[in-house]
PDB file of C-alpha atoms in Angstrom:
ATOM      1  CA  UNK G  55     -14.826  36.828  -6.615  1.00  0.00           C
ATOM      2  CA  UNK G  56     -12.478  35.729  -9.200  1.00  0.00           C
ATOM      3  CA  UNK G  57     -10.048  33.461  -9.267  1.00  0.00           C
ATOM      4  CA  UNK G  58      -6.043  34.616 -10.502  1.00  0.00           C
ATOM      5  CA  UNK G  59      -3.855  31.984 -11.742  1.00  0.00           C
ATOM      6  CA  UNK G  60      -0.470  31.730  -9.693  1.00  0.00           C
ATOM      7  CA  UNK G  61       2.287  32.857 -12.069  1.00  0.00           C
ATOM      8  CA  UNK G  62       4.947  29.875 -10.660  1.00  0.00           C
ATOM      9  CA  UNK G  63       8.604  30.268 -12.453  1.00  0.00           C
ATOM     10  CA  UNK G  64       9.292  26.826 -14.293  1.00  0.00           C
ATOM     11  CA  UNK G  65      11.753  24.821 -12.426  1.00  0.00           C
ATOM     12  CA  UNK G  66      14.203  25.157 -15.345  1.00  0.00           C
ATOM     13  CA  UNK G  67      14.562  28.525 -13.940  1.00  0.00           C
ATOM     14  CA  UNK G  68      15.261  27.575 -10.950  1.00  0.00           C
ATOM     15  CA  UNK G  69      12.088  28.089  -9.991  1.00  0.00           C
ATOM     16  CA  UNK G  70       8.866  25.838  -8.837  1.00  0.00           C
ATOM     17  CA  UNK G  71       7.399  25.265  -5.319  1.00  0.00           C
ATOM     18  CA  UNK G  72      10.723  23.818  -3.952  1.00  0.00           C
ATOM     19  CA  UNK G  73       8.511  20.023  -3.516  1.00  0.00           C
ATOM     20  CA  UNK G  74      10.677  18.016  -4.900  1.00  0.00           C
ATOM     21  CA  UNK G  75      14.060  18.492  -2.739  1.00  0.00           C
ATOM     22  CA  UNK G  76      13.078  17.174   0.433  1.00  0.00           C
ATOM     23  CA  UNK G  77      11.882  13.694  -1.224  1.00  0.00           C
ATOM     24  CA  UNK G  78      15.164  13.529  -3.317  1.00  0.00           C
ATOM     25  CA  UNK G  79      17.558  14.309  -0.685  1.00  0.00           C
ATOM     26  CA  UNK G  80      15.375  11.476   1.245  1.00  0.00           C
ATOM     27  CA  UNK G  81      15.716   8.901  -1.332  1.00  0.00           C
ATOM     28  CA  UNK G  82      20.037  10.094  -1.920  1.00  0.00           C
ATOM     29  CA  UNK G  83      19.701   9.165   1.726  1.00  0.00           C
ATOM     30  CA  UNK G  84      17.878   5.912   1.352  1.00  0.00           C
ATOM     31  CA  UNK G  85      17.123   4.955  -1.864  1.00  0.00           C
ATOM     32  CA  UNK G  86      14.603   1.904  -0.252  1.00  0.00           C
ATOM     33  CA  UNK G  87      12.515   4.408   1.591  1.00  0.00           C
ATOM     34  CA  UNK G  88       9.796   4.785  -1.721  1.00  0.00           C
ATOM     35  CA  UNK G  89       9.854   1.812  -4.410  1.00  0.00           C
ATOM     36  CA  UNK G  90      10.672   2.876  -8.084  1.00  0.00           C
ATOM     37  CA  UNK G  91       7.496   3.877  -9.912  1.00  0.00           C
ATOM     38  CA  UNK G  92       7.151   3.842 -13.667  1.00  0.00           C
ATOM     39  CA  UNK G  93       4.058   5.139 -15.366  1.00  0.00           C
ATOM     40  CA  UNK G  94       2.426   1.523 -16.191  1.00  0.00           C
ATOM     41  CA  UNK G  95       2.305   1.176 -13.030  1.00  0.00           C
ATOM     42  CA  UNK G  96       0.772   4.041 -11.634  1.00  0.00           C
ATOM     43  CA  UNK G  97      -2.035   3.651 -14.224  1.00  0.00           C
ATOM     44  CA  UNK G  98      -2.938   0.001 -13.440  1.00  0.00           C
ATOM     45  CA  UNK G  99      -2.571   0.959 -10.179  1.00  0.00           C
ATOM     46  CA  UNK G 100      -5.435   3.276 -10.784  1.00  0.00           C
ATOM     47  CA  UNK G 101      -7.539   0.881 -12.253  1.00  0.00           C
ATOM     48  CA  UNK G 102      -7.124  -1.607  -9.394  1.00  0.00           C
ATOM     49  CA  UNK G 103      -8.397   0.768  -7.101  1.00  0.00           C
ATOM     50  CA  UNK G 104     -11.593   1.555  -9.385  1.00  0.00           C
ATOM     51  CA  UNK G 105     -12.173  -1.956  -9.853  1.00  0.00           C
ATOM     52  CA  UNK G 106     -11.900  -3.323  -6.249  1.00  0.00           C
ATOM     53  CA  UNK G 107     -13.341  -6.195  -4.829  1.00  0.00           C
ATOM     54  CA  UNK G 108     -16.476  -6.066  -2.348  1.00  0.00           C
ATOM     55  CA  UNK G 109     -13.636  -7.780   0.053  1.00  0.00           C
ATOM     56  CA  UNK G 110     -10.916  -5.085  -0.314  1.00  0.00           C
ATOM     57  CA  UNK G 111     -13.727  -2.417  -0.466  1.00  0.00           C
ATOM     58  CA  UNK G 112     -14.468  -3.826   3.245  1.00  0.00           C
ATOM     59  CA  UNK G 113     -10.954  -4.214   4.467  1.00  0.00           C
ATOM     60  CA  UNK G 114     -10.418  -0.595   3.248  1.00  0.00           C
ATOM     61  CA  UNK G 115     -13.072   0.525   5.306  1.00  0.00           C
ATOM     62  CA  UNK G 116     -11.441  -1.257   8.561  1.00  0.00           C
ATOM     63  CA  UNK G 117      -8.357   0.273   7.476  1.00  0.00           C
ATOM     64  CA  UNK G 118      -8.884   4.355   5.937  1.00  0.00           C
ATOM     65  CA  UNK G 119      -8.345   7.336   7.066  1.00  0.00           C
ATOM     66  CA  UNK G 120      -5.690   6.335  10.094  1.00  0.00           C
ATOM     67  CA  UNK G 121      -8.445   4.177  11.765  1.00  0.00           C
ATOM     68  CA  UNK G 122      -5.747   1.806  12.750  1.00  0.00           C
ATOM     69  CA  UNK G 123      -3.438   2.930  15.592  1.00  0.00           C
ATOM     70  CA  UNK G 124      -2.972   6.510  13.371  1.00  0.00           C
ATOM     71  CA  UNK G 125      -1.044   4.459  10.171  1.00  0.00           C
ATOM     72  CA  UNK G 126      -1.985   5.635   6.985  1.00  0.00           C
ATOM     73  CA  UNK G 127      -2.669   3.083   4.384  1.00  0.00           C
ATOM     74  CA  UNK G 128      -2.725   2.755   0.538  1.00  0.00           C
ATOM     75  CA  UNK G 129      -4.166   0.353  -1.905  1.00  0.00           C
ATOM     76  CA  UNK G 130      -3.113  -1.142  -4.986  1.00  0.00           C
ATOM     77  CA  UNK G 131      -0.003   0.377  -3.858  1.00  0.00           C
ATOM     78  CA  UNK G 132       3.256  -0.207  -6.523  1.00  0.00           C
ATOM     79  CA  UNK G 133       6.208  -1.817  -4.534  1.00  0.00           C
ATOM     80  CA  UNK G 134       8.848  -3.650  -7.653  1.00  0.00           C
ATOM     81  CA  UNK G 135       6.968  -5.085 -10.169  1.00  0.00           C
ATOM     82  CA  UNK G 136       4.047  -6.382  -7.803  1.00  0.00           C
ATOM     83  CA  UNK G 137       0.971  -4.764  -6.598  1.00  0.00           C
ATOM     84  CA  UNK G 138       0.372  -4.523  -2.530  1.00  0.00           C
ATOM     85  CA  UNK G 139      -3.527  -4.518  -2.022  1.00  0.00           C
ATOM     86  CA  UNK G 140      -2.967  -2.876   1.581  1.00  0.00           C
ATOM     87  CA  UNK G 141       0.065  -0.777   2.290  1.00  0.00           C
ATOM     88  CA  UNK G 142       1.632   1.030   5.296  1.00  0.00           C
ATOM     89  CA  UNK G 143       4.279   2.371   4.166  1.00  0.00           C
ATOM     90  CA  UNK G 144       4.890   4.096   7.521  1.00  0.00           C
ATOM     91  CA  UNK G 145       5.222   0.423   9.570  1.00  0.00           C
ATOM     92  CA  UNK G 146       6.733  -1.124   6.729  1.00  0.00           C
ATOM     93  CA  UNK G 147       3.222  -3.934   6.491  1.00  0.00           C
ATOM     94  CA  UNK G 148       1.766  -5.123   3.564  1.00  0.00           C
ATOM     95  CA  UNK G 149      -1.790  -6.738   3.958  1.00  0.00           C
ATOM     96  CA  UNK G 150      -2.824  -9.087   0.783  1.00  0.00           C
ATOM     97  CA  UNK G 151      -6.381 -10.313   0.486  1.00  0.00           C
ATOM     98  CA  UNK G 152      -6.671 -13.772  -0.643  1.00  0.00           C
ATOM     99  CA  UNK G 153      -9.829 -14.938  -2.808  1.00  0.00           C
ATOM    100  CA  UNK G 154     -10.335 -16.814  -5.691  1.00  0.00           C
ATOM    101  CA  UNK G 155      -8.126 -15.151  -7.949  1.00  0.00           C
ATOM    102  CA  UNK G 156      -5.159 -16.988  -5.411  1.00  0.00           C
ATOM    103  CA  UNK G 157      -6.390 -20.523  -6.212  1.00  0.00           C
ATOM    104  CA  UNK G 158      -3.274 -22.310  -7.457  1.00  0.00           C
ATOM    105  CA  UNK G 159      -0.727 -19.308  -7.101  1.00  0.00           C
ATOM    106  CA  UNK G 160       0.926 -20.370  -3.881  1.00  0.00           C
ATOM    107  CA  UNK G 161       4.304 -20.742  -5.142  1.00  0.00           C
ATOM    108  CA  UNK G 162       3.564 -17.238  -6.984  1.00  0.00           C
ATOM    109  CA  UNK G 163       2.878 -15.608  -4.122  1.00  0.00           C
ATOM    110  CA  UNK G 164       5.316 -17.442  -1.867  1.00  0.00           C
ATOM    111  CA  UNK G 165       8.196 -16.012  -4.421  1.00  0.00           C
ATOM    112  CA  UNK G 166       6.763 -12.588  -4.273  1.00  0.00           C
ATOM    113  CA  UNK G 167       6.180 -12.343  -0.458  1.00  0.00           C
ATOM    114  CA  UNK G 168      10.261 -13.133  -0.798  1.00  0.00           C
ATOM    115  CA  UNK G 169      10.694 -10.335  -2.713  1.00  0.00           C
ATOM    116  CA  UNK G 170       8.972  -8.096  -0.931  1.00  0.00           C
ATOM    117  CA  UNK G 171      10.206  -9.658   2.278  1.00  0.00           C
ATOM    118  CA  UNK G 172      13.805  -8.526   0.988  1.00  0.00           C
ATOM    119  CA  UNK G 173      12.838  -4.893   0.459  1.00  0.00           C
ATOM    120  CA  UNK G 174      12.140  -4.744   4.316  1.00  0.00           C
ATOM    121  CA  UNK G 175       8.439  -5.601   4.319  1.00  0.00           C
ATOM    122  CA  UNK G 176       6.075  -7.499   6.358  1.00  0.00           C
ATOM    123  CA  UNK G 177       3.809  -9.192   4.688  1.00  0.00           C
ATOM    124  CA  UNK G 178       0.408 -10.931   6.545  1.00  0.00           C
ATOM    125  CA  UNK G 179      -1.953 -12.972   4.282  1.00  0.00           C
ATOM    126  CA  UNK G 180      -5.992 -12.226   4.770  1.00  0.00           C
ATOM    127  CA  UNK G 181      -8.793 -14.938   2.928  1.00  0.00           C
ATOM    128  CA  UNK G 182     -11.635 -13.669   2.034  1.00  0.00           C
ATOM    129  CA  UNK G 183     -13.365 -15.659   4.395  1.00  0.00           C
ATOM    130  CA  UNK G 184     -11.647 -14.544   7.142  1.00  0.00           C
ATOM    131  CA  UNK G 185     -12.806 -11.179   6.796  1.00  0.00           C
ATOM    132  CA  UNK G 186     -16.001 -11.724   6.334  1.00  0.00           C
ATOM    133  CA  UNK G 187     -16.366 -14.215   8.905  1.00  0.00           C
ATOM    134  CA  UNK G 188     -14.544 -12.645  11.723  1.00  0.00           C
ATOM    135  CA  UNK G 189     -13.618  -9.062  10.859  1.00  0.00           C
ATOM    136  CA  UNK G 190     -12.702  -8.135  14.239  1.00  0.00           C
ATOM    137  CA  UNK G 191     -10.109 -11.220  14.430  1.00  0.00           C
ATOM    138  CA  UNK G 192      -8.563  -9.258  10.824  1.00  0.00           C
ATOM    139  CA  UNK G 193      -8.334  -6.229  12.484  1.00  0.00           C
ATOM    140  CA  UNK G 194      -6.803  -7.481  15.989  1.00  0.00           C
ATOM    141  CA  UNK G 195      -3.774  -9.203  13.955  1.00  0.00           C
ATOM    142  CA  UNK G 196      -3.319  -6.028  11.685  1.00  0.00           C
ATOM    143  CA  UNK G 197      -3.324  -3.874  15.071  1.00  0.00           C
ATOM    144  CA  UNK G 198      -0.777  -6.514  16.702  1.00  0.00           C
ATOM    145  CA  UNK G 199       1.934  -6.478  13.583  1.00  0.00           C
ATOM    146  CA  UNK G 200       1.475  -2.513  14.198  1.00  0.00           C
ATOM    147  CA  UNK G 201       2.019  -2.291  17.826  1.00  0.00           C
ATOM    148  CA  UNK G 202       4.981  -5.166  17.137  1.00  0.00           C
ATOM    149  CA  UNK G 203       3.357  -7.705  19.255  1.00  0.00           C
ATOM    150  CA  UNK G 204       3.244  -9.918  16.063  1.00  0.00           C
ATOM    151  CA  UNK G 205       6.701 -10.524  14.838  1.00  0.00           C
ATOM    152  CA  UNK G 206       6.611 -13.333  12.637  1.00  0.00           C
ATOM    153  CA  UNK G 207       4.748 -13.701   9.607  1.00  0.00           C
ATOM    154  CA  UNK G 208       1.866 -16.138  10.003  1.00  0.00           C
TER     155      UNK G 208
END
């Protein structure tokens, strides 16, 4: 058994797979649906998700492979110029972990939830603590933002 490598036509010849024209007509249509990426950002995204806390590495657990009510989720996940630790894009819901490295950023984060808030999201604040204390509580108040029966941010 060997292996043939697909010839594909460059897409300067009008060729290629044809991916790319559903997602730009989708973002002609709505430019908010995906946030603007730029390489940085894709790379320390990358590294954030190597270097993950013992915390998100839990949460992510709770939260992979459409374990909650069927959403899909990403980390480290690149919305403006900020970095969403849990992301479903799908329901529009950010979930941020908050641990030491929040100590004495509340107006920080306060000015970024706005942000974020303005490009449509939901945003719901996690400690540490709280996860590890009660894990079940974390994963009842993702599940009610989901299902809508949490509308306001907490």
């Amino acid at each position: 058994f060997t292996r043939r490598k697909m010839q594909v036509p460059s897409p300067a010849c009008g060729g290629g797979l044809g991916r790319g024209l559903k997602r730009r007509a989708k973002l002609q249509e709505n430019p908010k649906i995906m946030p603007t990426y730029r390489k940085k950002n894709i790379a320390r995204a990358r590294e954030l998700r190597k270097n993950q806390t013992p915390y998100e590495a839990k949460l992510w657990q709770l939260l992979r492979a459409h374990r909650m009510e069927g959403f899909g989720w990403r980390r480290q996940y690149p919305i403006d110029n900020y970095f969403a630790d849990f992301a479903c894009v799908e329901a529009k819901l950010i979930v941020e972990l908050d641990g030491a490295s929040h100590d004495g950023r509340a107006e920080y984060d306060q000015n970024r939830d706005g942000v974020l808030r303005e490009l449509g999201w939901r945003v719901l604040r996690v400690s540490n603590q709280e996860l590890m204390r009660a894990p079940n509580d974390v994963w009842l108040s993702i599940s009610g933002f989901l299902s809508g029966e949490i509308l306001l941010q907490r």
